[in-house]
Tab-separated table of C-alpha atoms in Angstrom:
chain	number	residue	atom	x	y	z
A	628	UNK	CA	-35.888	-41.849	41.348
A	629	UNK	CA	-36.104	-39.036	43.916
A	630	UNK	CA	-33.796	-36.848	41.845
A	631	UNK	CA	-36.074	-37.329	38.821
A	632	UNK	CA	-39.148	-36.532	40.917
A	633	UNK	CA	-37.522	-33.230	41.866
A	634	UNK	CA	-36.814	-32.487	38.212
A	635	UNK	CA	-33.535	-32.142	36.314
A	636	UNK	CA	-32.047	-28.681	35.616
A	637	UNK	CA	-32.589	-27.898	31.945
A	638	UNK	CA	-32.068	-24.953	29.626
A	639	UNK	CA	-34.254	-25.105	26.507
A	640	UNK	CA	-32.633	-23.226	23.633
A	641	UNK	CA	-33.187	-22.414	20.015
A	642	UNK	CA	-29.916	-22.692	18.174
A	643	UNK	CA	-30.018	-21.668	14.515
A	644	UNK	CA	-32.965	-23.498	12.953
A	645	UNK	CA	-33.132	-26.200	15.647
A	646	UNK	CA	-34.275	-26.481	19.254
A	647	UNK	CA	-32.659	-28.525	21.981
A	648	UNK	CA	-32.346	-29.204	25.678
A	649	UNK	CA	-29.060	-28.144	27.291
A	650	UNK	CA	-27.888	-30.038	30.361
A	651	UNK	CA	-24.806	-29.997	32.536
A	652	UNK	CA	-23.088	-33.372	32.372
A	653	UNK	CA	-23.022	-33.416	36.164
A	654	UNK	CA	-26.843	-33.444	36.248
A	655	UNK	CA	-27.136	-36.592	34.103
A	656	UNK	CA	-26.031	-40.205	34.600
A	657	UNK	CA	-22.381	-40.682	33.665
A	658	UNK	CA	-22.995	-44.095	32.104
A	659	UNK	CA	-24.079	-43.577	28.448
A	660	UNK	CA	-26.818	-46.229	28.384
A	661	UNK	CA	-28.486	-44.862	31.533
A	662	UNK	CA	-28.099	-41.297	30.236
A	663	UNK	CA	-29.655	-42.150	26.882
A	664	UNK	CA	-32.570	-43.993	28.481
A	665	UNK	CA	-33.268	-40.911	30.585
A	666	UNK	CA	-33.115	-38.592	27.570
A	667	UNK	CA	-35.595	-40.759	25.677
A	668	UNK	CA	-38.023	-40.367	28.576
A	669	UNK	CA	-37.407	-36.625	28.752
A	670	UNK	CA	-38.049	-36.127	25.031
A	671	UNK	CA	-40.977	-38.562	24.889
A	672	UNK	CA	-39.425	-41.024	22.450
A	673	UNK	CA	-40.245	-43.297	20.805
A	674	UNK	CA	-43.487	-41.671	19.702
A	675	UNK	CA	-44.175	-39.788	16.449
A	676	UNK	CA	-45.624	-36.848	18.404
A	677	UNK	CA	-43.374	-37.158	21.468
A	678	UNK	CA	-46.579	-36.276	23.287
A	679	UNK	CA	-45.326	-37.298	26.729
A	680	UNK	CA	-42.069	-35.348	26.557
A	681	UNK	CA	-40.595	-32.018	25.522
A	682	UNK	CA	-39.600	-33.068	21.989
A	683	UNK	CA	-41.536	-31.495	19.150
A	684	UNK	CA	-42.154	-34.568	17.001
A	685	UNK	CA	-39.403	-33.559	14.564
A	686	UNK	CA	-35.656	-34.338	14.442
A	687	UNK	CA	-34.965	-30.586	14.475
A	688	UNK	CA	-36.670	-30.214	17.854
A	689	UNK	CA	-35.428	-33.417	19.463
A	690	UNK	CA	-31.822	-32.514	20.181
A	691	UNK	CA	-29.642	-32.392	23.276
A	692	UNK	CA	-26.462	-30.512	24.193
A	693	UNK	CA	-24.495	-31.756	27.184
A	694	UNK	CA	-22.052	-29.198	28.578
A	695	UNK	CA	-19.116	-29.706	30.914
A	696	UNK	CA	-15.849	-28.011	31.926
A	697	UNK	CA	-13.223	-28.112	29.149
A	698	UNK	CA	-11.008	-31.151	28.690
A	699	UNK	CA	-9.051	-29.485	25.865
A	700	UNK	CA	-6.398	-26.844	26.631
A	701	UNK	CA	-7.701	-24.515	23.902
A	702	UNK	CA	-11.361	-24.699	24.909
A	703	UNK	CA	-13.654	-22.941	27.372
A	704	UNK	CA	-16.334	-25.635	27.417
A	705	UNK	CA	-16.913	-29.213	26.260
A	706	UNK	CA	-20.014	-29.856	24.115
A	707	UNK	CA	-21.487	-33.270	23.375
A	708	UNK	CA	-24.355	-33.297	20.879
A	709	UNK	CA	-26.939	-36.059	21.009
A	710	UNK	CA	-29.691	-36.629	18.447
A	711	UNK	CA	-32.705	-38.175	20.141
A	712	UNK	CA	-34.674	-40.032	17.496
A	713	UNK	CA	-38.375	-39.295	17.449
A	714	UNK	CA	-39.996	-42.643	16.694
A	715	UNK	CA	-37.146	-44.966	17.656
A	716	UNK	CA	-35.643	-45.715	21.065
A	717	UNK	CA	-32.311	-44.436	19.800
A	718	UNK	CA	-29.928	-41.691	20.895
A	719	UNK	CA	-26.981	-41.001	18.591
A	720	UNK	CA	-23.680	-39.221	19.131
A	721	UNK	CA	-22.545	-40.060	15.597
A	722	UNK	CA	-22.552	-36.458	14.425
A	723	UNK	CA	-22.112	-32.879	15.552
A	724	UNK	CA	-24.796	-30.215	15.143
A	725	UNK	CA	-23.826	-26.731	14.030
A	726	UNK	CA	-27.238	-25.235	14.715
A	727	UNK	CA	-27.323	-26.315	18.353
A	728	UNK	CA	-23.650	-25.291	18.484
A	729	UNK	CA	-24.848	-21.683	18.151
A	730	UNK	CA	-26.661	-22.095	21.476
A	731	UNK	CA	-23.671	-23.560	23.314
A	732	UNK	CA	-21.838	-20.283	23.922
A	733	UNK	CA	-24.853	-18.528	25.462
A	734	UNK	CA	-25.837	-21.673	27.377
A	735	UNK	CA	-22.333	-22.081	28.804
A	736	UNK	CA	-22.503	-18.512	30.119
A	737	UNK	CA	-26.056	-18.953	31.442
A	738	UNK	CA	-24.995	-22.131	33.275
A	739	UNK	CA	-21.912	-20.537	34.823
A	740	UNK	CA	-19.316	-22.541	32.904
A	741	UNK	CA	-17.911	-19.452	31.121
A	742	UNK	CA	-17.468	-15.984	32.590
A	743	UNK	CA	-18.554	-12.860	30.743
A	744	UNK	CA	-15.602	-11.003	29.221
A	745	UNK	CA	-16.696	-7.527	28.141
A	746	UNK	CA	-19.486	-6.565	25.772
A	747	UNK	CA	-18.675	-9.536	23.537
A	748	UNK	CA	-17.496	-12.800	25.070
A	749	UNK	CA	-15.483	-15.260	22.962
A	750	UNK	CA	-16.243	-18.896	23.703
A	751	UNK	CA	-14.024	-21.693	22.394
A	752	UNK	CA	-16.077	-24.872	22.203
A	753	UNK	CA	-14.595	-28.364	22.209
A	754	UNK	CA	-16.962	-30.467	20.097
A	755	UNK	CA	-16.658	-33.899	21.685
A	756	UNK	CA	-18.387	-35.631	18.758
A	757	UNK	CA	-15.525	-34.749	16.423
A	758	UNK	CA	-12.713	-33.517	18.692
A	759	UNK	CA	-12.590	-30.162	16.895
A	760	UNK	CA	-12.678	-26.618	18.312
A	761	UNK	CA	-15.254	-24.045	17.228
A	762	UNK	CA	-14.884	-20.357	18.016
A	763	UNK	CA	-18.058	-18.510	18.945
A	764	UNK	CA	-18.691	-14.891	19.943
A	765	UNK	CA	-21.606	-14.044	22.235
A	766	UNK	CA	-23.051	-10.572	22.836
A	767	UNK	CA	-22.771	-9.823	26.588
A	768	UNK	CA	-23.324	-6.095	27.212
A	769	UNK	CA	-23.831	-5.233	30.867
A	770	UNK	CA	-22.424	-8.551	32.021
A	771	UNK	CA	-25.169	-10.860	30.731
A	772	UNK	CA	-26.127	-12.621	27.508
A	773	UNK	CA	-28.120	-10.441	25.135
A	774	UNK	CA	-30.326	-12.309	22.687
A	775	UNK	CA	-31.859	-9.262	21.008
A	776	UNK	CA	-30.297	-7.950	17.817
A	777	UNK	CA	-30.690	-7.297	14.122
A	778	UNK	CA	-29.218	-10.488	12.625
A	779	UNK	CA	-31.634	-12.587	10.577
A	780	UNK	CA	-31.248	-16.163	9.380
A	781	UNK	CA	-33.577	-17.904	6.965
A	782	UNK	CA	-35.864	-20.407	8.645
A	783	UNK	CA	-36.237	-18.352	11.841
A	784	UNK	CA	-38.758	-15.499	12.151
A	785	UNK	CA	-37.581	-12.069	13.255
A	786	UNK	CA	-34.085	-11.027	14.260
A	787	UNK	CA	-31.671	-11.722	17.103
A	788	UNK	CA	-28.119	-11.071	18.234
A	789	UNK	CA	-25.520	-12.438	15.811
A	790	UNK	CA	-23.419	-15.423	16.860
A	791	UNK	CA	-20.498	-15.924	14.454
A	792	UNK	CA	-19.060	-19.444	14.351
A	793	UNK	CA	-15.688	-20.266	12.821
A	794	UNK	CA	-14.209	-23.708	12.222
A	795	UNK	CA	-10.764	-24.934	11.287
A	796	UNK	CA	-9.329	-28.405	10.774
A	797	UNK	CA	-12.759	-29.972	10.419
A	798	UNK	CA	-11.967	-31.884	7.215
A	799	UNK	CA	-12.480	-35.580	7.847
A	800	UNK	CA	-14.145	-34.905	11.197
A	801	UNK	CA	-15.718	-38.367	11.240
A	802	UNK	CA	-14.445	-40.085	8.102
A	803	UNK	CA	-10.728	-39.390	8.491
A	804	UNK	CA	-10.402	-37.396	5.257
A	805	UNK	CA	-12.218	-34.655	3.374
A	806	UNK	CA	-12.842	-37.129	0.544
A	807	UNK	CA	-12.785	-40.529	2.268
A	808	UNK	CA	-13.020	-42.440	-1.007
A	809	UNK	CA	-10.129	-40.406	-2.403
A	810	UNK	CA	-12.208	-39.112	-5.309
A	811	UNK	CA	-14.199	-35.972	-6.033
A	812	UNK	CA	-16.920	-38.076	-7.645
A	813	UNK	CA	-17.992	-41.700	-7.195
A	814	UNK	CA	-20.765	-43.666	-8.841
A	815	UNK	CA	-23.169	-45.598	-6.644
A	816	UNK	CA	-26.076	-47.424	-8.301
A	817	UNK	CA	-25.271	-45.428	-11.427
A	818	UNK	CA	-25.594	-42.052	-9.689
A	819	UNK	CA	-22.657	-39.629	-9.475
A	820	UNK	CA	-21.978	-38.681	-5.856
A	821	UNK	CA	-19.435	-36.668	-3.902
A	822	UNK	CA	-18.664	-38.380	-0.601
A	823	UNK	CA	-17.394	-35.555	1.584
A	824	UNK	CA	-16.798	-34.733	5.238
A	825	UNK	CA	-15.969	-31.140	6.102
A	826	UNK	CA	-17.598	-31.134	9.518
A	827	UNK	CA	-20.481	-33.378	8.442
A	828	UNK	CA	-20.359	-36.570	6.357
A	829	UNK	CA	-22.529	-35.925	3.319
A	830	UNK	CA	-23.412	-37.698	0.105
A	831	UNK	CA	-24.001	-35.001	-2.494
A	832	UNK	CA	-25.851	-35.912	-5.678
A	833	UNK	CA	-27.752	-34.114	-8.412
A	834	UNK	CA	-31.497	-33.922	-7.926
A	835	UNK	CA	-31.890	-34.324	-11.685
A	836	UNK	CA	-30.199	-37.741	-11.560
A	837	UNK	CA	-33.139	-38.888	-9.439
A	838	UNK	CA	-35.759	-37.376	-11.725
A	839	UNK	CA	-36.282	-34.254	-9.594
A	840	UNK	CA	-35.916	-30.524	-10.163
A	841	UNK	CA	-34.479	-29.822	-6.724
A	842	UNK	CA	-37.258	-27.312	-6.012
A	843	UNK	CA	-39.686	-29.843	-4.514
A	844	UNK	CA	-41.031	-29.197	-1.012
A	845	UNK	CA	-39.884	-31.310	1.936
A	846	UNK	CA	-43.441	-32.666	2.294
A	847	UNK	CA	-43.462	-33.782	-1.342
A	848	UNK	CA	-40.091	-35.515	-0.979
A	849	UNK	CA	-41.022	-37.138	2.331
A	850	UNK	CA	-44.108	-38.646	0.683
A	851	UNK	CA	-42.051	-40.262	-2.114
A	852	UNK	CA	-41.383	-43.740	-0.733
A	853	UNK	CA	-39.557	-44.832	-3.889
A	854	UNK	CA	-37.157	-41.896	-3.695
A	855	UNK	CA	-36.418	-42.499	-0.027
A	856	UNK	CA	-35.757	-46.190	-0.635
A	857	UNK	CA	-33.357	-45.334	-3.457
A	858	UNK	CA	-31.552	-42.744	-1.319
A	859	UNK	CA	-31.230	-45.208	1.548
A	860	UNK	CA	-29.756	-47.857	-0.748
A	861	UNK	CA	-27.120	-45.361	-1.884
A	862	UNK	CA	-26.530	-44.170	1.697
A	863	UNK	CA	-25.829	-47.661	2.998
A	864	UNK	CA	-23.201	-48.228	0.310
A	865	UNK	CA	-21.715	-44.757	0.784
A	866	UNK	CA	-21.358	-45.332	4.524
A	867	UNK	CA	-18.875	-48.129	3.946
A	868	UNK	CA	-16.956	-46.121	1.323
A	869	UNK	CA	-16.749	-43.266	3.848
A	870	UNK	CA	-15.210	-45.416	6.602
A	871	UNK	CA	-18.434	-45.246	8.601
A	872	UNK	CA	-19.131	-48.999	8.267
A	873	UNK	CA	-22.757	-50.071	8.639
A	874	UNK	CA	-24.835	-46.881	8.877
A	875	UNK	CA	-28.236	-48.557	9.058
A	876	UNK	CA	-28.887	-47.125	12.528
A	877	UNK	CA	-26.654	-44.052	12.208
A	878	UNK	CA	-27.748	-40.514	11.442
A	879	UNK	CA	-24.843	-40.015	9.025
A	880	UNK	CA	-24.053	-39.611	6.225
A	881	UNK	CA	-26.629	-37.001	5.272
A	882	UNK	CA	-28.076	-37.298	1.766
A	883	UNK	CA	-28.071	-33.944	-0.005
A	884	UNK	CA	-29.678	-33.319	-3.386
A	885	UNK	CA	-28.198	-30.349	-5.241
A	886	UNK	CA	-29.545	-28.258	-8.097
A	887	UNK	CA	-28.878	-24.937	-9.787
A	888	UNK	CA	-29.732	-21.946	-7.570
A	889	UNK	CA	-33.020	-20.157	-8.210
A	890	UNK	CA	-32.828	-17.201	-5.802
A	891	UNK	CA	-29.450	-15.650	-6.501
A	892	UNK	CA	-27.487	-18.029	-4.302
A	893	UNK	CA	-24.628	-20.421	-4.981
A	894	UNK	CA	-26.477	-23.733	-5.177
A	895	UNK	CA	-29.850	-25.269	-4.306
A	896	UNK	CA	-30.208	-28.105	-1.787
A	897	UNK	CA	-32.627	-30.588	-0.316
A	898	UNK	CA	-30.995	-32.321	2.650
A	899	UNK	CA	-32.162	-35.531	4.332
A	900	UNK	CA	-31.303	-36.086	8.033
A	901	UNK	CA	-31.040	-38.899	6.993
A	902	UNK	CA	-34.564	-40.206	6.307
A	903	UNK	CA	-36.551	-36.997	6.545
A	904	UNK	CA	-36.142	-33.914	4.389
A	905	UNK	CA	-34.719	-31.006	6.384
A	906	UNK	CA	-36.833	-27.841	6.533
A	907	UNK	CA	-33.586	-25.933	5.885
A	908	UNK	CA	-30.060	-27.395	6.094
A	909	UNK	CA	-27.681	-28.088	8.957
A	910	UNK	CA	-24.699	-25.803	9.491
A	911	UNK	CA	-22.043	-28.460	8.949
A	912	UNK	CA	-23.954	-29.940	6.030
A	913	UNK	CA	-24.004	-26.470	4.462
A	914	UNK	CA	-20.235	-26.198	5.033
A	915	UNK	CA	-19.691	-29.577	3.365
A	916	UNK	CA	-21.885	-28.573	0.409
A	917	UNK	CA	-20.061	-25.254	0.015
A	918	UNK	CA	-16.745	-27.114	0.086
A	919	UNK	CA	-17.986	-29.524	-2.585
A	920	UNK	CA	-18.800	-26.524	-4.761
A	921	UNK	CA	-15.053	-25.782	-4.869
A	922	UNK	CA	-14.117	-29.285	-6.111
A	923	UNK	CA	-13.908	-29.547	-9.920
A	924	UNK	CA	-15.744	-32.617	-11.151
A	925	UNK	CA	-18.146	-32.873	-8.240
A	926	UNK	CA	-21.909	-32.717	-8.937
A	927	UNK	CA	-22.072	-29.567	-6.795
A	928	UNK	CA	-19.331	-27.720	-8.691
A	929	UNK	CA	-21.056	-28.471	-11.995
A	930	UNK	CA	-24.203	-26.675	-10.814
A	931	UNK	CA	-22.826	-23.937	-8.557
A	932	UNK	CA	-22.581	-20.239	-9.316
A	933	UNK	CA	-19.149	-19.580	-7.809
A	934	UNK	CA	-19.109	-16.483	-5.547
A	935	UNK	CA	-16.310	-13.942	-6.050
A	936	UNK	CA	-15.877	-13.193	-2.348
A	937	UNK	CA	-15.951	-16.554	-0.564
A	938	UNK	CA	-19.564	-16.036	0.615
A	939	UNK	CA	-21.443	-19.168	-0.405
A	940	UNK	CA	-25.229	-18.920	-0.163
A	941	UNK	CA	-26.600	-22.451	0.173
A	942	UNK	CA	-30.253	-22.297	-0.838
A	943	UNK	CA	-32.692	-24.553	1.040
A	944	UNK	CA	-36.507	-24.874	1.323
A	945	UNK	CA	-36.906	-21.845	3.623
A	946	UNK	CA	-34.175	-19.518	2.342
A	947	UNK	CA	-30.390	-19.726	2.259
A	948	UNK	CA	-27.557	-20.428	4.687
A	949	UNK	CA	-24.457	-18.265	4.378
A	950	UNK	CA	-21.131	-20.093	4.557
A	951	UNK	CA	-17.794	-18.294	4.585
A	952	UNK	CA	-15.040	-20.290	2.896
A	953	UNK	CA	-11.324	-19.544	3.186
A	954	UNK	CA	-9.047	-21.050	0.519
A	955	UNK	CA	-5.292	-21.157	0.003
A	956	UNK	CA	-3.448	-20.263	-3.210
A	957	UNK	CA	-4.127	-23.754	-4.576
A	958	UNK	CA	-7.857	-23.410	-3.967
A	959	UNK	CA	-7.925	-25.834	-1.031
A	960	UNK	CA	-10.419	-25.001	1.705
A	961	UNK	CA	-8.536	-24.030	4.874
A	962	UNK	CA	-11.345	-22.664	7.039
A	963	UNK	CA	-15.091	-22.184	7.116
A	964	UNK	CA	-17.597	-20.228	9.124
A	965	UNK	CA	-21.177	-19.128	9.350
A	966	UNK	CA	-23.410	-16.711	11.182
A	967	UNK	CA	-26.182	-18.065	13.380
A	968	UNK	CA	-28.470	-16.767	16.100
A	969	UNK	CA	-29.816	-18.375	19.276
A	970	UNK	CA	-32.364	-17.655	21.979
A	971	UNK	CA	-33.113	-18.899	25.490
A	972	UNK	CA	-36.660	-20.275	25.502
A	973	UNK	CA	-36.926	-21.388	29.114
A	974	UNK	CA	-34.762	-22.358	32.062
A	975	UNK	CA	-35.924	-24.557	34.888
A	976	UNK	CA	-36.440	-28.249	35.579
A	977	UNK	CA	-37.688	-30.991	33.321
A	978	UNK	CA	-39.576	-34.017	34.634
A	979	UNK	CA	-39.062	-37.269	32.704
A	980	UNK	CA	-41.922	-39.693	32.288
A	981	UNK	CA	-42.007	-42.727	34.551
A	982	UNK	CA	-39.761	-45.546	33.260
A	983	UNK	CA	-42.543	-48.031	33.703
């Protein structure tokens, strides 16, 4: 208890359109159950407002990145992502997070795990949730991380330094195959779905098949209990078809409604994470949606405006996420990337609530 009374070193970061607490693995209990119990107390869960912790009462602001020296020969740092549920005593490592991933490179440098290497420091990140490697580039003029810049991403006010992220070999990251059911389209409860995993397991279905336009606000969708019950029924069945088994208490697969674009992008989306409509869309979910747009016969491909240059603009409630898709001569997706930004919000010590 004395260590907790003295506080635990913590770096609070915005990564993409999310916020999370970054810790060194050495500062947390090694045993997962003890670690998770501590993180619940730090975030203030379970409580809808997380009033007695640093969480913001939203899944997008109740995230954790745990950093440690690399265990992979091609990596500079290991990154474990944990989703701390807001109103449940649950911490999940069942998925990666591409938004918080944008903060990992800067955080690894800030915490002394990676040395600055010139005006731009490459950071190879071993994503422990999936076993894959992501390549990040961090602006480091003058030997320190620079967060100021002119890059803008929808869902975040202002501008910041760009942080490009590139991924390879992420197909089947959790499900074992890009299309775990072996098909580009399946029918579940009479609804056509693409069950896909290109960095994030997603169930992609037309908004119109659920009586929606796809332009509804997150608040409107969150208030529709009938819609959420129908989506959950489909999700539970899809989980088994995607080799994820019983997903009742898992944060994957994500349910993503797609529609024709309305703002000059590739496709419109409303993404659930998994029971609450995302204010934007996660990085890996956007990659999976963009990949689905390339698959003839999928609900996404039927609605997408195919880009001529591999730049897929995935529209969401607060703008659009840009996904770069690389394809081979047969049209198969061989690589994907995106541009994010991040910012250090504070660095110091966090004091968890008393376990009693």
